[in-house]
Amino acid sequence: MHFPFQNLLRRDPIAHRSRIVPTRPLGAGIGVTSAPRIIDGVDQLRRFINGSRYGWQWNEVSLNELFAAYDERFFENRVLAAGVVSASSGSTIVTVSDVIKTDKRIVIFLRLHAPSIGTADMMSWHYFVELLAEDVGDSEISINHPLSKGRPGRRFPGRIIADR
């Protein structure tokens, strides 16, 4: 039997490790869910973190752990896929459940589990997914959640779609 969507289903799991860092959003980071960026060196990691300081609060201990884990030696044969995901409750648990490679792209599957009783605060998490550079190559990389630029204005808050 021939399945017309066979190419959509053909995928290979990719070995990965991940690190999720809670980063409470400031005004510019509320409701933002971004596409992942490939980071292939310490300088790029520093630029990524410095660029993220405008919209999110970073814990110094978490930053020190990131820079200790992702040093020059790490980037010899690996890369990071990094981005941010937001949810409408700080009680949400964020994990990376899988990373797959299709014919055209790599997809990171973020799982957001909201408890039955959540909190009324907005929360964000920066994710760092460790991948072998040879697995990534020049593939496009994406996540399984819709991207959001956050609130359009203070008076008319936007919908937070990352936790749906």
PDB file of C-alpha atoms in Angstrom:
ATOM      1  CA  MET A   1       0.000   0.000   0.000  1.00  0.00           C
ATOM      2  CA  HIS A   2       1.284   3.499  -0.857  1.00  0.00           C
ATOM      3  CA  PHE A   3       0.807   6.299   1.673  1.00  0.00           C
ATOM      4  CA  PRO A   4       0.769   9.805   0.177  1.00  0.00           C
ATOM      5  CA  PHE A   5       2.212  11.322   3.370  1.00  0.00           C
ATOM      6  CA  GLN A   6       5.026   8.803   3.751  1.00  0.00           C
ATOM      7  CA  ASN A   7       7.746  11.488   3.506  1.00  0.00           C
ATOM      8  CA  LEU A   8       6.176  13.432   6.354  1.00  0.00           C
ATOM      9  CA  LEU A   9       6.400  10.385   8.600  1.00  0.00           C
ATOM     10  CA  ARG A  10       9.962   9.388   7.769  1.00  0.00           C
ATOM     11  CA  ARG A  11      12.109  10.623  10.615  1.00  0.00           C
ATOM     12  CA  ASP A  12      15.118   9.599  12.622  1.00  0.00           C
ATOM     13  CA  PRO A  13      15.649  10.325  16.320  1.00  0.00           C
ATOM     14  CA  ILE A  14      18.796  12.284  17.130  1.00  0.00           C
ATOM     15  CA  ALA A  15      20.860  11.800  20.277  1.00  0.00           C
ATOM     16  CA  HIS A  16      20.628  14.912  22.431  1.00  0.00           C
ATOM     17  CA  ARG A  17      20.874  16.300  25.917  1.00  0.00           C
ATOM     18  CA  SER A  18      19.079  19.363  27.122  1.00  0.00           C
ATOM     19  CA  ARG A  19      19.201  22.027  29.770  1.00  0.00           C
ATOM     20  CA  ILE A  20      16.135  24.106  30.654  1.00  0.00           C
ATOM     21  CA  VAL A  21      16.724  27.390  32.494  1.00  0.00           C
ATOM     22  CA  PRO A  22      13.794  29.301  34.044  1.00  0.00           C
ATOM     23  CA  THR A  23      14.041  32.968  33.045  1.00  0.00           C
ATOM     24  CA  ARG A  24      11.251  35.151  34.380  1.00  0.00           C
ATOM     25  CA  PRO A  25      10.159  37.531  31.620  1.00  0.00           C
ATOM     26  CA  LEU A  26      10.547  41.278  31.813  1.00  0.00           C
ATOM     27  CA  GLY A  27       8.362  43.571  29.678  1.00  0.00           C
ATOM     28  CA  ALA A  28      10.013  42.698  26.362  1.00  0.00           C
ATOM     29  CA  GLY A  29       9.997  38.949  27.020  1.00  0.00           C
ATOM     30  CA  ILE A  30       6.403  38.394  28.100  1.00  0.00           C
ATOM     31  CA  GLY A  31       4.776  35.748  25.940  1.00  0.00           C
ATOM     32  CA  VAL A  32       7.722  35.301  23.579  1.00  0.00           C
ATOM     33  CA  THR A  33       8.336  31.854  22.084  1.00  0.00           C
ATOM     34  CA  SER A  34      11.229  31.919  19.647  1.00  0.00           C
ATOM     35  CA  ALA A  35      12.595  29.687  16.934  1.00  0.00           C
ATOM     36  CA  PRO A  36      15.783  27.923  18.001  1.00  0.00           C
ATOM     37  CA  ARG A  37      19.136  29.369  17.006  1.00  0.00           C
ATOM     38  CA  ILE A  38      22.231  27.300  16.372  1.00  0.00           C
ATOM     39  CA  ILE A  39      25.147  28.296  18.587  1.00  0.00           C
ATOM     40  CA  ASP A  40      28.508  26.862  17.589  1.00  0.00           C
ATOM     41  CA  GLY A  41      30.958  28.672  19.853  1.00  0.00           C
ATOM     42  CA  VAL A  42      31.471  30.385  23.194  1.00  0.00           C
ATOM     43  CA  ASP A  43      31.362  33.859  21.610  1.00  0.00           C
ATOM     44  CA  GLN A  44      27.976  33.121  20.026  1.00  0.00           C
ATOM     45  CA  LEU A  45      26.701  31.798  23.353  1.00  0.00           C
ATOM     46  CA  ARG A  46      27.784  35.004  25.097  1.00  0.00           C
ATOM     47  CA  ARG A  47      26.064  37.125  22.405  1.00  0.00           C
ATOM     48  CA  PHE A  48      22.889  35.036  22.725  1.00  0.00           C
ATOM     49  CA  ILE A  49      22.821  35.460  26.523  1.00  0.00           C
ATOM     50  CA  ASN A  50      23.661  39.173  26.364  1.00  0.00           C
ATOM     51  CA  GLY A  51      20.891  39.718  23.804  1.00  0.00           C
ATOM     52  CA  SER A  52      18.445  37.901  26.087  1.00  0.00           C
ATOM     53  CA  ARG A  53      19.110  40.126  29.082  1.00  0.00           C
ATOM     54  CA  TYR A  54      16.717  42.778  27.717  1.00  0.00           C
ATOM     55  CA  GLY A  55      13.653  40.584  28.028  1.00  0.00           C
ATOM     56  CA  TRP A  56      14.389  38.050  30.780  1.00  0.00           C
ATOM     57  CA  GLN A  57      15.828  37.758  34.273  1.00  0.00           C
ATOM     58  CA  TRP A  58      18.798  35.394  34.419  1.00  0.00           C
ATOM     59  CA  ASN A  59      19.976  33.764  37.617  1.00  0.00           C
ATOM     60  CA  GLU A  60      23.747  34.221  37.998  1.00  0.00           C
ATOM     61  CA  VAL A  61      24.172  30.627  39.204  1.00  0.00           C
ATOM     62  CA  SER A  62      22.441  29.343  36.050  1.00  0.00           C
ATOM     63  CA  LEU A  63      24.628  31.563  33.867  1.00  0.00           C
ATOM     64  CA  ASN A  64      27.792  30.307  35.542  1.00  0.00           C
ATOM     65  CA  GLU A  65      26.640  26.712  35.021  1.00  0.00           C
ATOM     66  CA  LEU A  66      25.946  27.389  31.329  1.00  0.00           C
ATOM     67  CA  PHE A  67      29.367  28.898  30.691  1.00  0.00           C
ATOM     68  CA  ALA A  68      31.086  26.110  32.630  1.00  0.00           C
ATOM     69  CA  ALA A  69      29.261  23.387  30.660  1.00  0.00           C
ATOM     70  CA  TYR A  70      29.530  25.011  27.226  1.00  0.00           C
ATOM     71  CA  ASP A  71      33.193  25.874  26.882  1.00  0.00           C
ATOM     72  CA  GLU A  72      35.532  25.691  23.873  1.00  0.00           C
ATOM     73  CA  ARG A  73      35.962  21.954  24.364  1.00  0.00           C
ATOM     74  CA  PHE A  74      32.208  21.376  24.166  1.00  0.00           C
ATOM     75  CA  PHE A  75      31.993  23.149  20.798  1.00  0.00           C
ATOM     76  CA  GLU A  76      34.751  21.042  19.193  1.00  0.00           C
ATOM     77  CA  ASN A  77      32.186  18.604  17.758  1.00  0.00           C
ATOM     78  CA  ARG A  78      28.842  19.791  19.127  1.00  0.00           C
ATOM     79  CA  VAL A  79      26.434  22.691  18.781  1.00  0.00           C
ATOM     80  CA  LEU A  80      23.587  24.083  20.837  1.00  0.00           C
ATOM     81  CA  ALA A  81      20.083  24.786  19.631  1.00  0.00           C
ATOM     82  CA  ALA A  82      18.814  27.541  21.923  1.00  0.00           C
ATOM     83  CA  GLY A  83      15.643  29.569  22.281  1.00  0.00           C
ATOM     84  CA  VAL A  84      12.886  30.543  24.663  1.00  0.00           C
ATOM     85  CA  VAL A  85       9.387  29.222  25.316  1.00  0.00           C
ATOM     86  CA  SER A  86       6.715  30.968  27.396  1.00  0.00           C
ATOM     87  CA  ALA A  87       3.638  29.793  29.249  1.00  0.00           C
ATOM     88  CA  SER A  88       0.837  31.432  31.167  1.00  0.00           C
ATOM     89  CA  SER A  89       1.770  29.739  34.448  1.00  0.00           C
ATOM     90  CA  GLY A  90       5.014  29.441  36.359  1.00  0.00           C
ATOM     91  CA  SER A  91       3.888  25.990  37.486  1.00  0.00           C
ATOM     92  CA  THR A  92       4.315  24.596  33.975  1.00  0.00           C
ATOM     93  CA  ILE A  93       7.034  21.949  33.626  1.00  0.00           C
ATOM     94  CA  VAL A  94       9.105  22.210  30.440  1.00  0.00           C
ATOM     95  CA  THR A  95      11.120  19.320  29.013  1.00  0.00           C
ATOM     96  CA  VAL A  96      12.627  18.332  25.692  1.00  0.00           C
ATOM     97  CA  SER A  97      10.897  15.053  24.909  1.00  0.00           C
ATOM     98  CA  ASP A  98      12.523  14.260  21.558  1.00  0.00           C
ATOM     99  CA  VAL A  99      14.629  15.569  18.688  1.00  0.00           C
ATOM    100  CA  ILE A 100      14.041  14.146  15.227  1.00  0.00           C
ATOM    101  CA  LYS A 101      15.542  14.649  11.801  1.00  0.00           C
ATOM    102  CA  THR A 102      13.403  14.531   8.680  1.00  0.00           C
ATOM    103  CA  ASP A 103      14.523  14.920   5.082  1.00  0.00           C
ATOM    104  CA  LYS A 104      14.524  18.713   5.374  1.00  0.00           C
ATOM    105  CA  ARG A 105      14.780  19.725   9.005  1.00  0.00           C
ATOM    106  CA  ILE A 106      15.446  18.974  12.629  1.00  0.00           C
ATOM    107  CA  VAL A 107      12.504  19.353  14.998  1.00  0.00           C
ATOM    108  CA  ILE A 108      12.878  19.806  18.756  1.00  0.00           C
ATOM    109  CA  PHE A 109       9.827  18.577  20.646  1.00  0.00           C
ATOM    110  CA  LEU A 110       9.235  20.705  23.725  1.00  0.00           C
ATOM    111  CA  ARG A 111       6.730  19.315  26.180  1.00  0.00           C
ATOM    112  CA  LEU A 112       4.887  21.779  28.409  1.00  0.00           C
ATOM    113  CA  HIS A 113       2.980  20.081  31.191  1.00  0.00           C
ATOM    114  CA  ALA A 114       0.609  22.368  33.062  1.00  0.00           C
ATOM    115  CA  PRO A 115      -0.612  21.070  36.425  1.00  0.00           C
ATOM    116  CA  SER A 116      -4.339  21.073  37.143  1.00  0.00           C
ATOM    117  CA  ILE A 117      -3.872  24.062  39.438  1.00  0.00           C
ATOM    118  CA  GLY A 118      -1.404  26.598  38.106  1.00  0.00           C
ATOM    119  CA  THR A 119      -0.244  30.030  39.085  1.00  0.00           C
ATOM    120  CA  ALA A 120      -1.382  33.284  37.517  1.00  0.00           C
ATOM    121  CA  ASP A 121       2.112  34.474  36.638  1.00  0.00           C
ATOM    122  CA  MET A 122       3.767  34.428  33.245  1.00  0.00           C
ATOM    123  CA  MET A 123       6.946  32.404  32.979  1.00  0.00           C
ATOM    124  CA  SER A 124       9.587  31.666  30.376  1.00  0.00           C
ATOM    125  CA  TRP A 125      12.260  29.044  30.014  1.00  0.00           C
ATOM    126  CA  HIS A 126      15.368  29.194  27.853  1.00  0.00           C
ATOM    127  CA  TYR A 127      16.186  25.802  26.399  1.00  0.00           C
ATOM    128  CA  PHE A 128      19.616  24.603  25.325  1.00  0.00           C
ATOM    129  CA  VAL A 129      19.677  21.373  23.324  1.00  0.00           C
ATOM    130  CA  GLU A 130      23.071  19.739  22.838  1.00  0.00           C
ATOM    131  CA  LEU A 131      23.475  18.151  19.402  1.00  0.00           C
ATOM    132  CA  LEU A 132      26.339  16.672  17.420  1.00  0.00           C
ATOM    133  CA  ALA A 133      27.435  19.129  14.738  1.00  0.00           C
ATOM    134  CA  GLU A 134      27.456  16.357  12.121  1.00  0.00           C
ATOM    135  CA  ASP A 135      23.784  15.565  12.873  1.00  0.00           C
ATOM    136  CA  VAL A 136      22.770  19.178  12.341  1.00  0.00           C
ATOM    137  CA  GLY A 137      24.852  20.025   9.272  1.00  0.00           C
ATOM    138  CA  ASP A 138      22.986  22.734   7.358  1.00  0.00           C
ATOM    139  CA  SER A 139      19.483  21.519   8.276  1.00  0.00           C
ATOM    140  CA  GLU A 140      16.746  23.947   9.239  1.00  0.00           C
ATOM    141  CA  ILE A 141      15.818  23.646  12.889  1.00  0.00           C
ATOM    142  CA  SER A 142      12.432  24.262  14.486  1.00  0.00           C
ATOM    143  CA  ILE A 143      10.279  23.466  17.505  1.00  0.00           C
ATOM    144  CA  ASN A 144       6.846  21.872  17.756  1.00  0.00           C
ATOM    145  CA  HIS A 145       5.195  24.956  19.287  1.00  0.00           C
ATOM    146  CA  PRO A 146       3.872  28.045  17.526  1.00  0.00           C
ATOM    147  CA  LEU A 147       6.165  31.038  17.650  1.00  0.00           C
ATOM    148  CA  SER A 148       4.965  34.202  19.358  1.00  0.00           C
ATOM    149  CA  LYS A 149       6.375  37.718  19.522  1.00  0.00           C
ATOM    150  CA  GLY A 150       4.562  38.332  22.803  1.00  0.00           C
ATOM    151  CA  ARG A 151       2.180  41.077  23.726  1.00  0.00           C
ATOM    152  CA  PRO A 152       1.398  43.679  21.042  1.00  0.00           C
ATOM    153  CA  GLY A 153       0.784  46.377  23.655  1.00  0.00           C
ATOM    154  CA  ARG A 154       0.133  46.860  27.326  1.00  0.00           C
ATOM    155  CA  ARG A 155      -3.476  47.807  26.795  1.00  0.00           C
ATOM    156  CA  PHE A 156      -4.395  44.768  24.681  1.00  0.00           C
ATOM    157  CA  PRO A 157      -2.339  41.813  25.842  1.00  0.00           C
ATOM    158  CA  GLY A 158      -1.744  39.155  23.231  1.00  0.00           C
ATOM    159  CA  ARG A 159      -2.678  35.524  23.588  1.00  0.00           C
ATOM    160  CA  ILE A 160       0.005  33.268  24.890  1.00  0.00           C
ATOM    161  CA  ILE A 161      -0.088  30.276  22.584  1.00  0.00           C
ATOM    162  CA  ALA A 162       2.984  28.382  23.696  1.00  0.00           C
ATOM    163  CA  ASP A 163       1.230  26.283  26.324  1.00  0.00           C
ATOM    164  CA  ARG A 164      -1.622  25.019  24.130  1.00  0.00           C
TER     165      ARG A 164
END
